Short mmCIF file of C-alpha atoms in Angstrom, two decimals:
data_model
loop_
_atom_site.label_atom_id
_atom_site.label_comp_id
_atom_site.label_asym_id
_atom_site.label_seq_id
_atom_site.Cartn_x
_atom_site.Cartn_y
_atom_site.Cartn_z
CA UNK T 639 99.24 150.07 79.88
CA UNK T 640 100.49 153.06 81.89
CA UNK T 641 98.02 154.97 84.11
CA UNK T 642 96.95 158.42 82.98
CA UNK T 643 98.44 161.37 84.84
CA UNK T 644 97.06 164.91 84.80
CA UNK T 645 100.27 166.47 86.16
CA UNK T 646 102.19 167.23 83.01
CA UNK T 647 105.27 168.30 85.00
CA UNK T 648 106.04 164.72 86.13
CA UNK T 649 109.70 164.09 85.69
CA UNK T 650 111.00 161.70 83.01
CA UNK T 651 112.71 159.70 85.75
CA UNK T 652 109.37 159.11 87.47
CA UNK T 653 107.83 158.01 84.17
CA UNK T 654 110.75 155.69 83.59
CA UNK T 655 110.24 154.20 87.05
CA UNK T 656 106.55 153.63 86.33
CA UNK T 657 107.39 151.79 83.12
CA UNK T 658 109.82 149.58 84.94
CA UNK T 659 107.25 148.78 87.60
CA UNK T 660 104.70 147.93 84.97
CA UNK T 661 107.13 145.31 83.58
CA UNK T 662 107.76 143.51 86.86
CA UNK T 663 108.05 139.80 86.08
CA UNK T 664 105.47 137.36 87.39
CA UNK T 665 107.97 135.87 89.86
CA UNK T 666 108.60 139.32 91.36
CA UNK T 667 104.88 139.71 92.10
CA UNK T 668 105.12 136.56 94.17
CA UNK T 669 107.73 138.30 96.35
CA UNK T 670 105.68 141.44 97.08
CA UNK T 671 103.37 139.81 99.67
CA UNK T 672 106.48 138.41 101.37
CA UNK T 673 108.03 141.88 101.67
CA UNK T 674 104.84 143.24 103.22
CA UNK T 675 104.82 140.38 105.73
CA UNK T 676 108.40 141.11 106.83
CA UNK T 677 107.63 144.82 107.19
CA UNK T 678 104.70 144.06 109.48
CA UNK T 679 106.84 141.79 111.61
CA UNK T 680 109.52 144.44 111.99
CA UNK T 681 107.07 146.83 113.64
CA UNK T 682 106.33 144.32 116.43
CA UNK T 683 109.62 142.55 116.94
CA UNK T 684 111.11 145.22 119.25
CA UNK T 685 108.06 145.15 121.57
CA UNK T 686 107.67 141.34 121.84
CA UNK T 687 110.62 138.90 121.50
CA UNK T 688 108.20 136.05 120.81
CA UNK T 689 107.86 137.41 117.31
CA UNK T 690 111.43 136.27 116.58
CA UNK T 691 110.27 132.66 116.60
CA UNK T 692 107.17 133.45 114.57
CA UNK T 693 109.21 135.44 112.05
CA UNK T 694 111.65 132.60 111.54
CA UNK T 695 108.81 130.13 111.03
CA UNK T 696 106.95 132.34 108.54
CA UNK T 697 110.15 133.11 106.63
CA UNK T 698 110.90 129.43 106.22
CA UNK T 699 107.36 128.70 105.00
CA UNK T 700 107.51 131.58 102.52
CA UNK T 701 110.86 130.43 101.18
CA UNK T 702 109.58 126.88 100.66
CA UNK T 703 106.45 128.21 98.92
CA UNK T 704 108.51 130.39 96.61
CA UNK T 705 110.86 127.59 95.61
CA UNK T 706 108.11 125.04 94.95
CA UNK T 707 105.93 127.49 93.02
CA UNK T 708 108.63 128.86 90.75
CA UNK T 709 111.49 126.54 89.89
CA UNK T 710 109.57 123.32 89.18
CA UNK T 711 106.98 125.17 87.16
CA UNK T 712 109.55 126.81 84.94
CA UNK T 713 111.26 123.46 84.42
CA UNK T 714 108.06 121.65 83.50
CA UNK T 715 107.12 124.49 81.16
CA UNK T 716 110.40 124.11 79.27
CA UNK T 717 109.89 120.34 79.20
CA UNK T 718 106.42 120.71 77.72
CA UNK T 719 107.70 123.10 75.08
CA UNK T 720 110.33 120.57 74.05
CA UNK T 721 107.80 117.75 73.94
CA UNK T 722 105.39 119.81 71.84
CA UNK T 723 107.88 120.63 69.10
CA UNK T 724 106.86 119.02 65.79
CA UNK T 725 108.77 115.79 65.35
CA UNK T 726 109.90 116.63 61.83
CA UNK T 727 111.92 119.58 63.16
CA UNK T 728 114.19 117.13 64.95
CA UNK T 729 114.06 114.00 62.80
CA UNK T 730 111.75 113.52 59.82
CA UNK T 731 109.28 115.97 58.42
CA UNK T 732 107.16 113.07 57.18
CA UNK T 733 105.95 112.05 60.64
CA UNK T 734 105.21 114.93 63.05
CA UNK T 735 104.93 114.07 66.72
CA UNK T 736 101.32 115.26 66.63
CA UNK T 737 100.58 112.16 64.53
CA UNK T 738 100.82 109.88 67.54
CA UNK T 739 98.10 107.26 67.69
CA UNK T 740 97.42 103.55 68.16
CA UNK T 741 100.08 102.88 65.55
CA UNK T 742 103.41 104.37 66.44
CA UNK T 743 104.15 106.26 63.24
CA UNK T 744 100.75 106.76 61.74
CA UNK T 745 98.84 110.06 61.72
CA UNK T 746 95.72 110.18 63.84
CA UNK T 747 92.35 110.78 62.24
CA UNK T 748 90.98 114.19 63.14
CA UNK T 749 87.56 114.15 64.79
CA UNK T 750 87.18 117.85 64.05
CA UNK T 751 83.94 118.23 62.04
CA UNK T 752 85.24 121.54 60.75
CA UNK T 753 88.27 119.87 59.15
CA UNK T 754 90.96 121.06 61.51
CA UNK T 755 93.77 119.83 59.28
CA UNK T 756 92.48 121.77 56.29
CA UNK T 757 90.54 121.21 53.09
CA UNK T 758 91.37 119.71 49.71
CA UNK T 759 90.66 121.08 46.27
CA UNK T 760 90.28 118.43 43.56
CA UNK T 761 91.32 119.38 40.05
CA UNK T 762 88.82 118.74 37.27
CA UNK T 763 91.18 117.21 34.73
CA UNK T 764 90.59 116.72 31.01
CA UNK T 765 89.20 113.22 30.36
CA UNK T 766 92.38 112.18 28.54
CA UNK T 767 94.03 111.97 31.99
CA UNK T 768 91.19 110.09 33.70
CA UNK T 769 88.26 108.14 32.27
CA UNK T 770 89.72 107.84 28.76
CA UNK T 771 92.48 105.66 30.25
CA UNK T 772 90.08 103.03 31.62
CA UNK T 773 89.83 99.91 29.47
CA UNK T 774 86.16 99.31 28.79
CA UNK T 775 86.14 96.81 25.95
CA UNK T 776 88.15 93.88 27.35
CA UNK T 777 86.72 90.68 28.80
CA UNK T 778 89.78 88.89 30.19
CA UNK T 779 92.44 89.41 32.83
CA UNK T 780 95.80 89.49 31.12
CA UNK T 781 98.31 88.02 33.61
CA UNK T 782 100.73 90.92 33.19
CA UNK T 783 98.43 93.87 32.65
CA UNK T 784 95.58 93.18 35.07
CA UNK T 785 93.75 96.16 33.62
CA UNK T 786 90.40 94.63 32.73
CA UNK T 787 87.53 94.92 35.17
CA UNK T 788 89.11 97.94 36.85
CA UNK T 789 86.28 100.38 36.10
CA UNK T 790 83.02 99.03 37.61
CA UNK T 791 81.65 100.50 40.83
CA UNK T 792 83.89 103.57 40.75
CA UNK T 793 87.06 101.48 40.67
CA UNK T 794 86.08 99.03 43.41
CA UNK T 795 85.39 96.35 40.79
CA UNK T 796 82.53 93.98 40.13
CA UNK T 797 80.44 92.66 42.99
CA UNK T 798 82.01 89.50 44.47
CA UNK T 799 78.73 87.58 44.55
CA UNK T 800 80.58 84.24 44.59
CA UNK T 801 81.62 84.91 48.20
CA UNK T 802 78.05 84.18 49.29
CA UNK T 803 79.16 80.54 49.52
CA UNK T 804 81.60 81.24 52.36
CA UNK T 805 80.44 84.47 54.02
CA UNK T 806 77.34 85.53 55.95
CA UNK T 807 74.90 87.37 53.72
CA UNK T 808 75.35 90.71 55.48
CA UNK T 809 79.01 90.93 54.40
CA UNK T 810 78.68 90.01 50.72
CA UNK T 811 77.66 93.52 49.51
CA UNK T 812 80.91 94.89 50.99
CA UNK T 813 83.10 92.57 48.90
CA UNK T 814 84.21 93.34 45.34
CA UNK T 815 86.52 91.85 42.75
CA UNK T 816 88.95 94.72 43.19
CA UNK T 817 91.93 95.09 40.89
CA UNK T 818 95.18 95.57 42.84
CA UNK T 819 96.08 98.56 40.63
CA UNK T 820 92.76 100.41 41.04
CA UNK T 821 93.64 102.95 43.74
CA UNK T 822 93.75 105.89 41.35
CA UNK T 823 90.06 105.41 40.63
CA UNK T 824 89.13 104.64 44.25
CA UNK T 825 90.92 107.74 45.56
CA UNK T 826 89.32 109.90 42.88
CA UNK T 827 85.86 108.66 43.86
CA UNK T 828 86.51 109.10 47.59
CA UNK T 829 88.08 112.52 47.13
CA UNK T 830 85.07 113.82 45.21
CA UNK T 831 82.91 112.77 48.17
CA UNK T 832 85.41 113.70 50.88
CA UNK T 833 83.86 115.62 53.78
CA UNK T 834 86.78 118.09 53.73
CA UNK T 835 86.72 118.79 50.03
CA UNK T 836 86.36 122.42 49.01
CA UNK T 837 85.15 123.82 45.70
CA UNK T 838 87.02 127.06 46.33
CA UNK T 839 90.75 126.65 45.63
CA UNK T 840 91.57 129.82 47.59
CA UNK T 841 90.48 128.07 50.82
CA UNK T 842 92.40 124.83 50.15
CA UNK T 843 95.28 123.54 52.23
CA UNK T 844 96.19 121.00 49.56
CA UNK T 845 95.42 120.23 45.93
CA UNK T 846 94.65 116.73 44.67
CA UNK T 847 95.56 115.75 41.12
CA UNK T 848 93.39 112.75 40.06
CA UNK T 849 95.62 111.77 37.12
CA UNK T 850 95.46 107.99 36.43
CA UNK T 851 99.21 107.80 35.82
CA UNK T 852 99.39 104.08 36.61
CA UNK T 853 96.81 103.24 33.96
CA UNK T 854 98.59 105.49 31.47
CA UNK T 855 102.00 103.90 32.04
CA UNK T 856 100.63 100.33 32.16
CA UNK T 857 99.37 100.60 28.59
CA UNK T 858 102.96 100.52 27.39
CA UNK T 859 104.92 98.78 30.15
CA UNK T 860 105.41 95.66 28.08
CA UNK T 861 106.62 97.28 24.88
CA UNK T 862 110.06 98.76 24.33
CA UNK T 863 108.94 102.33 23.69
CA UNK T 864 109.70 104.76 26.49
CA UNK T 865 108.30 107.74 24.57
CA UNK T 866 104.82 106.17 24.68
CA UNK T 867 105.14 105.40 28.39
CA UNK T 868 106.09 109.01 29.09
CA UNK T 869 103.61 110.76 26.79
CA UNK T 870 100.59 111.07 29.09
CA UNK T 871 102.77 112.05 32.05
CA UNK T 872 104.52 114.77 30.10
CA UNK T 873 101.23 116.13 28.77
CA UNK T 874 99.77 116.16 32.25
CA UNK T 875 102.70 118.16 33.63
CA UNK T 876 102.30 120.70 30.83
CA UNK T 877 98.65 121.08 31.82
CA UNK T 878 99.12 121.40 35.58
CA UNK T 879 102.00 123.86 35.31
CA UNK T 880 99.60 126.29 33.68
CA UNK T 881 97.28 126.21 36.70
CA UNK T 882 97.30 129.25 38.96
CA UNK T 883 97.62 127.35 42.22
CA UNK T 884 100.45 125.16 40.99
CA UNK T 885 102.47 128.23 40.09
CA UNK T 886 102.10 129.65 43.60
CA UNK T 887 104.15 126.93 45.36
CA UNK T 888 105.55 124.89 42.44
CA UNK T 889 103.46 121.87 43.47
CA UNK T 890 104.67 121.62 47.07
CA UNK T 891 101.06 121.66 48.31
CA UNK T 892 99.89 119.14 45.68
CA UNK T 893 99.53 115.38 45.99
CA UNK T 894 98.66 112.46 43.74
CA UNK T 895 97.83 108.75 43.94
CA UNK T 896 99.89 106.38 41.79
CA UNK T 897 98.21 103.00 41.66
CA UNK T 898 101.42 101.08 41.12
CA UNK T 899 104.77 100.77 42.89
CA UNK T 900 107.14 103.72 42.77
CA UNK T 901 109.60 101.86 40.51
CA UNK T 902 107.07 101.98 37.67
CA UNK T 903 107.56 105.76 37.70
CA UNK T 904 111.30 105.98 38.42
CA UNK T 905 112.93 104.62 35.31
CA UNK T 906 116.56 103.68 35.80
CA UNK T 907 119.05 105.14 33.39
CA UNK T 908 121.23 102.01 33.12
CA UNK T 909 121.12 100.32 29.70
CA UNK T 910 118.79 97.35 29.78
CA UNK T 911 116.90 98.70 32.81
CA UNK T 912 114.54 101.07 31.08
CA UNK T 913 111.46 99.82 32.90
CA UNK T 914 108.53 102.12 33.48
CA UNK T 915 108.12 105.85 33.17
CA UNK T 916 110.35 108.74 34.26
CA UNK T 917 107.40 110.60 35.82
CA UNK T 918 108.76 110.83 39.39
CA UNK T 919 112.27 111.56 38.16
CA UNK T 920 111.20 114.83 36.55
CA UNK T 921 112.06 118.07 38.38
CA UNK T 922 108.41 119.18 38.28
CA UNK T 923 107.50 116.30 40.61
CA UNK T 924 110.25 116.88 43.19
CA UNK T 925 107.95 118.71 45.60
CA UNK T 926 104.76 116.69 45.06
CA UNK T 927 103.61 114.12 47.64
CA UNK T 928 102.84 110.77 46.01
CA UNK T 929 100.84 107.85 47.39
CA UNK T 930 102.32 104.63 45.98
CA UNK T 931 101.91 100.93 46.70
CA UNK T 932 105.63 100.67 47.47
CA UNK T 933 107.81 103.65 48.29
CA UNK T 934 111.44 104.30 47.43
CA UNK T 935 113.80 104.23 50.46
CA UNK T 936 114.89 107.69 51.55
CA UNK T 937 112.30 109.59 49.49
CA UNK T 938 110.19 111.51 52.01
CA UNK T 939 107.49 112.48 49.53
CA UNK T 940 106.89 108.84 48.55
CA UNK T 941 104.17 107.61 50.92
CA UNK T 942 103.43 103.89 50.75
CA UNK T 943 99.77 102.98 51.16
CA UNK T 944 98.17 99.52 51.43
CA UNK T 945 97.25 97.51 48.37
CA UNK T 946 93.46 97.37 47.98
CA UNK T 947 91.79 94.18 49.15
CA UNK T 948 88.32 93.05 48.10
CA UNK T 949 86.72 94.22 51.35
CA UNK T 950 85.26 97.74 51.29
CA UNK T 951 82.93 98.25 54.26
CA UNK T 952 79.97 100.56 53.81
CA UNK T 953 79.90 101.79 57.41
CA UNK T 954 81.83 101.76 60.67
CA UNK T 955 79.23 99.34 62.06
CA UNK T 956 79.83 96.86 59.25
CA UNK T 957 83.58 97.14 59.78
CA UNK T 958 83.22 96.27 63.47
CA UNK T 959 80.97 93.34 62.60
CA UNK T 960 83.65 92.03 60.27
CA UNK T 961 86.28 92.29 62.98
CA UNK T 962 84.09 90.20 65.29
CA UNK T 963 83.50 87.68 62.50
CA UNK T 964 87.19 87.01 61.80
CA UNK T 965 87.92 86.89 65.54
CA UNK T 966 85.56 83.90 65.92
CA UNK T 967 86.86 81.85 62.98
CA UNK T 968 87.80 78.21 63.55
CA UNK T 969 91.33 78.08 62.15
CA UNK T 970 92.25 74.49 61.38
CA UNK T 971 95.65 75.03 59.73
CA UNK T 972 98.80 76.39 61.28
CA UNK T 973 99.77 78.41 58.19
CA UNK T 974 98.94 78.99 54.56
CA UNK T 975 100.78 80.12 51.44
CA UNK T 976 99.06 81.83 48.51
CA UNK T 977 101.29 82.40 45.50
CA UNK T 978 102.97 81.04 42.42
CA UNK T 979 106.54 80.20 41.56
CA UNK T 980 108.57 82.70 39.58
CA UNK T 981 109.96 80.29 37.05
CA UNK T 982 112.18 82.88 35.37
CA UNK T 983 114.28 83.37 38.53
CA UNK T 984 117.05 81.07 39.65
CA UNK T 985 116.72 79.79 43.21
CA UNK T 986 113.25 81.33 43.43
CA UNK T 987 112.13 81.70 47.05
CA UNK T 988 108.44 81.34 46.27
CA UNK T 989 109.13 78.00 44.59
CA UNK T 990 110.94 76.94 47.77
CA UNK T 991 107.90 77.88 49.89
CA UNK T 992 105.52 76.02 47.59
CA UNK T 993 107.61 72.89 47.83
CA UNK T 994 107.91 73.24 51.59
CA UNK T 995 104.17 73.67 52.06
CA UNK T 996 103.29 70.70 49.87
CA UNK T 997 105.56 68.61 52.10
CA UNK T 998 103.85 70.01 55.22
CA UNK T 999 100.29 69.47 54.01
CA UNK T 1000 98.98 68.61 57.48
CA UNK T 1001 100.03 72.07 58.73
CA UNK T 1002 100.14 74.24 55.60
CA UNK T 1003 97.30 75.04 53.25
CA UNK T 1004 98.53 75.82 49.72
CA UNK T 1005 96.81 77.99 47.13
CA UNK T 1006 98.97 77.62 44.02
CA UNK T 1007 98.15 80.60 41.84
CA UNK T 1008 99.53 78.87 38.76
CA UNK T 1009 96.63 76.42 39.12
CA UNK T 1010 93.99 78.63 40.75
CA UNK T 1011 92.90 82.11 39.71
CA UNK T 1012 94.09 84.26 42.62
CA UNK T 1013 93.65 87.67 41.01
CA UNK T 1014 91.28 90.19 42.52
CA UNK T 1015 90.59 88.38 45.78
CA UNK T 1016 89.04 85.06 44.84
CA UNK T 1017 86.93 83.03 47.26
CA UNK T 1018 89.68 80.39 47.45
CA UNK T 1019 92.18 82.93 48.76
CA UNK T 1020 89.78 84.32 51.36
CA UNK T 1021 88.76 80.86 52.55
CA UNK T 1022 92.40 79.83 53.01
CA UNK T 1023 93.21 82.96 55.02
CA UNK T 1024 90.14 82.61 57.24
CA UNK T 1025 91.10 79.04 58.14
CA UNK T 1026 94.80 79.61 58.98
CA UNK T 1027 96.57 81.07 62.00
CA UNK T 1028 99.55 82.38 59.97
CA UNK T 1029 100.14 83.31 56.32
CA UNK T 1030 103.53 83.25 54.59
CA UNK T 1031 104.39 86.52 52.86
CA UNK T 1032 107.57 86.46 50.74
CA UNK T 1033 108.28 89.38 48.46
CA UNK T 1034 106.36 89.42 45.20
CA UNK T 1035 107.60 90.79 41.89
CA UNK T 1036 108.86 93.60 44.10
CA UNK T 1037 109.37 93.62 47.87
CA UNK T 1038 105.70 94.27 48.63
CA UNK T 1039 102.62 92.26 47.68
CA UNK T 1040 98.87 92.47 47.95
CA UNK T 1041 98.70 89.14 49.78
CA UNK T 1042 99.90 90.81 53.00
CA UNK T 1043 96.67 92.78 53.23
CA UNK T 1044 94.40 90.01 51.95
CA UNK T 1045 95.55 87.76 54.78
CA UNK T 1046 95.48 90.42 57.51
CA UNK T 1047 91.94 91.50 56.61
CA UNK T 1048 90.97 87.85 57.21
CA UNK T 1049 92.60 87.95 60.66
CA UNK T 1050 95.62 85.81 59.74
CA UNK T 1051 99.05 86.68 61.16
CA UNK T 1052 101.64 87.52 58.47
CA UNK T 1053 105.06 85.84 58.36
CA UNK T 1054 107.68 88.01 56.63
CA UNK T 1055 111.06 87.04 55.17
CA UNK T 1056 112.27 90.51 54.07
CA UNK T 1057 112.09 93.71 56.14
CA UNK T 1058 111.13 95.76 53.10
CA UNK T 1059 107.97 93.73 52.51
CA UNK T 1060 106.23 95.57 55.35
CA UNK T 1061 108.46 96.92 58.13
CA UNK T 1062 110.14 99.51 55.92
CA UNK T 1063 106.80 100.43 54.33
CA UNK T 1064 103.30 101.51 55.44
CA UNK T 1065 104.45 103.36 58.58
CA UNK T 1066 101.15 105.22 58.78
CA UNK T 1067 99.08 102.05 58.59
CA UNK T 1068 100.81 99.16 60.37
CA UNK T 1069 101.58 98.88 64.11
CA UNK T 1070 104.89 100.38 65.17
CA UNK T 1071 106.09 97.18 66.87
CA UNK T 1072 106.51 94.41 64.26
CA UNK T 1073 106.52 91.58 66.80
CA UNK T 1074 103.11 92.65 68.06
CA UNK T 1075 101.34 91.53 64.89
CA UNK T 1076 103.76 89.48 62.77
CA UNK T 1077 106.59 86.93 62.63
CA UNK T 1078 109.93 87.48 60.89
CA UNK T 1079 112.13 84.65 59.61
CA UNK T 1080 115.07 85.71 57.47
CA UNK T 1081 114.87 84.22 53.99
CA UNK T 1082 118.49 83.05 54.08
CA UNK T 1083 117.79 81.02 57.23
CA UNK T 1084 114.93 79.29 55.45
CA UNK T 1085 117.20 78.49 52.50
CA UNK T 1086 119.65 76.92 54.96
CA UNK T 1087 116.95 74.61 56.26
CA UNK T 1088 115.32 76.44 59.16
CA UNK T 1089 111.87 74.96 59.79
CA UNK T 1090 109.06 77.48 59.38
CA UNK T 1091 106.69 75.05 61.06
CA UNK T 1092 108.83 74.72 64.20
CA UNK T 1093 109.15 78.48 64.50
CA UNK T 1094 105.38 78.95 64.32
CA UNK T 1095 104.67 76.03 66.65
CA UNK T 1096 106.94 77.73 69.17
CA UNK T 1097 104.30 80.40 69.84
CA UNK T 1098 101.86 79.63 72.64
CA UNK T 1099 98.10 79.83 72.15
CA UNK T 1100 98.03 82.96 74.25
CA UNK T 1101 100.77 84.61 72.17
CA UNK T 1102 98.97 83.73 68.94
CA UNK T 1103 95.70 85.10 70.30
CA UNK T 1104 97.39 88.35 71.30
CA UNK T 1105 99.03 88.77 67.88
CA UNK T 1106 95.77 88.04 66.08
CA UNK T 1107 93.98 90.62 68.18
CA UNK T 1108 96.56 93.19 67.08
CA UNK T 1109 95.97 92.22 63.45
CA UNK T 1110 92.21 92.56 63.89
CA UNK T 1111 92.66 95.92 65.60
CA UNK T 1112 94.66 97.06 62.54
CA UNK T 1113 92.08 96.07 59.90
CA UNK T 1114 90.37 99.51 59.71
CA UNK T 1115 93.64 101.15 58.66
CA UNK T 1116 94.18 98.58 55.88
CA UNK T 1117 90.90 98.81 53.98
CA UNK T 1118 89.39 101.37 51.62
CA UNK T 1119 85.77 101.89 52.62
CA UNK T 1120 82.89 102.67 50.30
CA UNK T 1121 80.69 104.59 52.73
CA UNK T 1122 76.94 104.54 52.18
CA UNK T 1123 76.97 107.93 53.87
CA UNK T 1124 79.81 109.99 52.34
CA UNK T 1125 79.89 112.24 55.41
CA UNK T 1126 80.67 109.34 57.79
CA UNK T 1127 84.25 109.14 58.98
CA UNK T 1128 85.29 105.48 59.12
CA UNK T 1129 88.99 105.97 59.86
CA UNK T 1130 90.11 103.78 56.95
CA UNK T 1131 93.31 103.83 54.90
CA UNK T 1132 92.00 106.59 52.64
CA UNK T 1133 91.30 108.93 55.56
CA UNK T 1134 94.61 108.15 57.24
CA UNK T 1135 96.50 108.93 54.02
CA UNK T 1136 94.72 112.21 53.26
CA UNK T 1137 94.72 113.43 56.86
CA UNK T 1138 98.41 112.59 57.01
CA UNK T 1139 99.26 114.76 54.02
CA UNK T 1140 97.05 117.59 55.22
CA UNK T 1141 98.63 117.45 58.67
CA UNK T 1142 102.14 117.47 57.28
CA UNK T 1143 101.39 120.45 55.03
CA UNK T 1144 99.82 122.27 57.95
CA UNK T 1145 102.87 121.84 60.18
CA UNK T 1146 105.27 122.63 57.37
CA UNK T 1147 103.38 125.89 56.88
CA UNK T 1148 103.70 126.67 60.60
CA UNK T 1149 107.39 125.80 60.48
CA UNK T 1150 108.01 127.97 57.41
CA UNK T 1151 106.16 130.93 58.95
CA UNK T 1152 108.10 130.63 62.22
CA UNK T 1153 111.36 130.32 60.30
CA UNK T 1154 110.52 133.41 58.27
CA UNK T 1155 109.66 135.34 61.44
CA UNK T 1156 112.99 134.34 62.95
CA UNK T 1157 114.83 135.46 59.84
CA UNK T 1158 113.00 138.80 59.89
CA UNK T 1159 113.90 139.33 63.55
CA UNK T 1160 117.54 138.45 62.93
CA UNK T 1161 117.56 140.82 59.97
CA UNK T 1162 116.18 143.59 62.14
CA UNK T 1163 118.92 143.09 64.72
CA UNK T 1164 121.60 143.25 62.05
CA UNK T 1165 120.20 146.45 60.66
#
């Protein structure tokens, strides 16, 4: 601000000079004391030649001070600005650099009690899109539908009381017979109790749509009638497009949980490949973020999240106790395989693993799911994982499978045979360095006779211990808690997923506003 002057006859040139002085850069202010020093020296130099030496010394010191206080600072400032740029500006908008954490690509959980990443508004949908889709009158588990038993305990499933035979009593209440396709219900329950939920849509950063699309599609997956598979999805889109806050951004600030793999909602157009629904192929869903059990490669808005296991801790304390429990297990087998052959496939890899494990019975523990009920986290599966150092994880009916998470929650080290089973999925939830927590053996090498046992025996006890510790460290990001206190932040898979979407929307908003400002400035220059 310019100083006030009472002399109205001050010339315009003087005023101009004052303005220029008021805009002296910070670096120039550093030079003013130096100029005063030199002026003082000049008044004494002629009377005493000894000041020549002093002047030279002081000039050198001032020059060094100026260089060290200006150039390096400006360089480091530019460096910091470059480092602080959101990562998605340079590479991928899905994973901003601000989401750095213990896992290389995962978003960090905000400790801000005021919800620094924003708040979520949850739509209150008509019951035809939610509870009416839950099967309530069935008493069996159909091997292909796996829909029964999905409703109890808010989607977590029936209490797994049978685990009392193999677990300490304090852990049994945290275990449920959870259906692997139940995440739509679990997310709905957690979102309604989410500490950063808002009841005022005007204050929301994001909008959650609790449509049970997976349950709707699954009703008709096994019949050749695509119109029935698409009906609920089409009706839901008609409903949401009439909502005020959808219209504002065409769904770009909306997200949804799909409790099945993405391919169940991306029907292929080739004749004979009309599996699933066309829900995610529709233009209305192009801007919506979708949590799925397995994402499509190259689709940024597909976010793969872990399959649900049977373990749902009620508190952070209970979660830590579980980590200590699995750390102390006496593991008597080198590796285990839980699965069944896929008889309809030629040269089935799972059949190969079953045969291999039966022939390595002293090292491999087999749970043949064609003979043992493995659905919904049985006690046999948990016991096998707790007693083995490694667990074999081939692809399932798709590249991913629930068994990966069942075994890791038990502290067993996964062995993968396809990159897409885990390494190309779950970037927000798994460690960024695959070798730190897992083993990879290419499936073709196994077919050619490579010994899985020899590969696993090649790891030292210290290496195995280190890998297991990484697995145990990762457990919180793989489970879906059922907090006794809804306000407690446990840092589980649910929180990581929601915080991740909120964070991405927040930084996209910042990016869009900065981009708009730049465009406005450029427009002003042109005009």
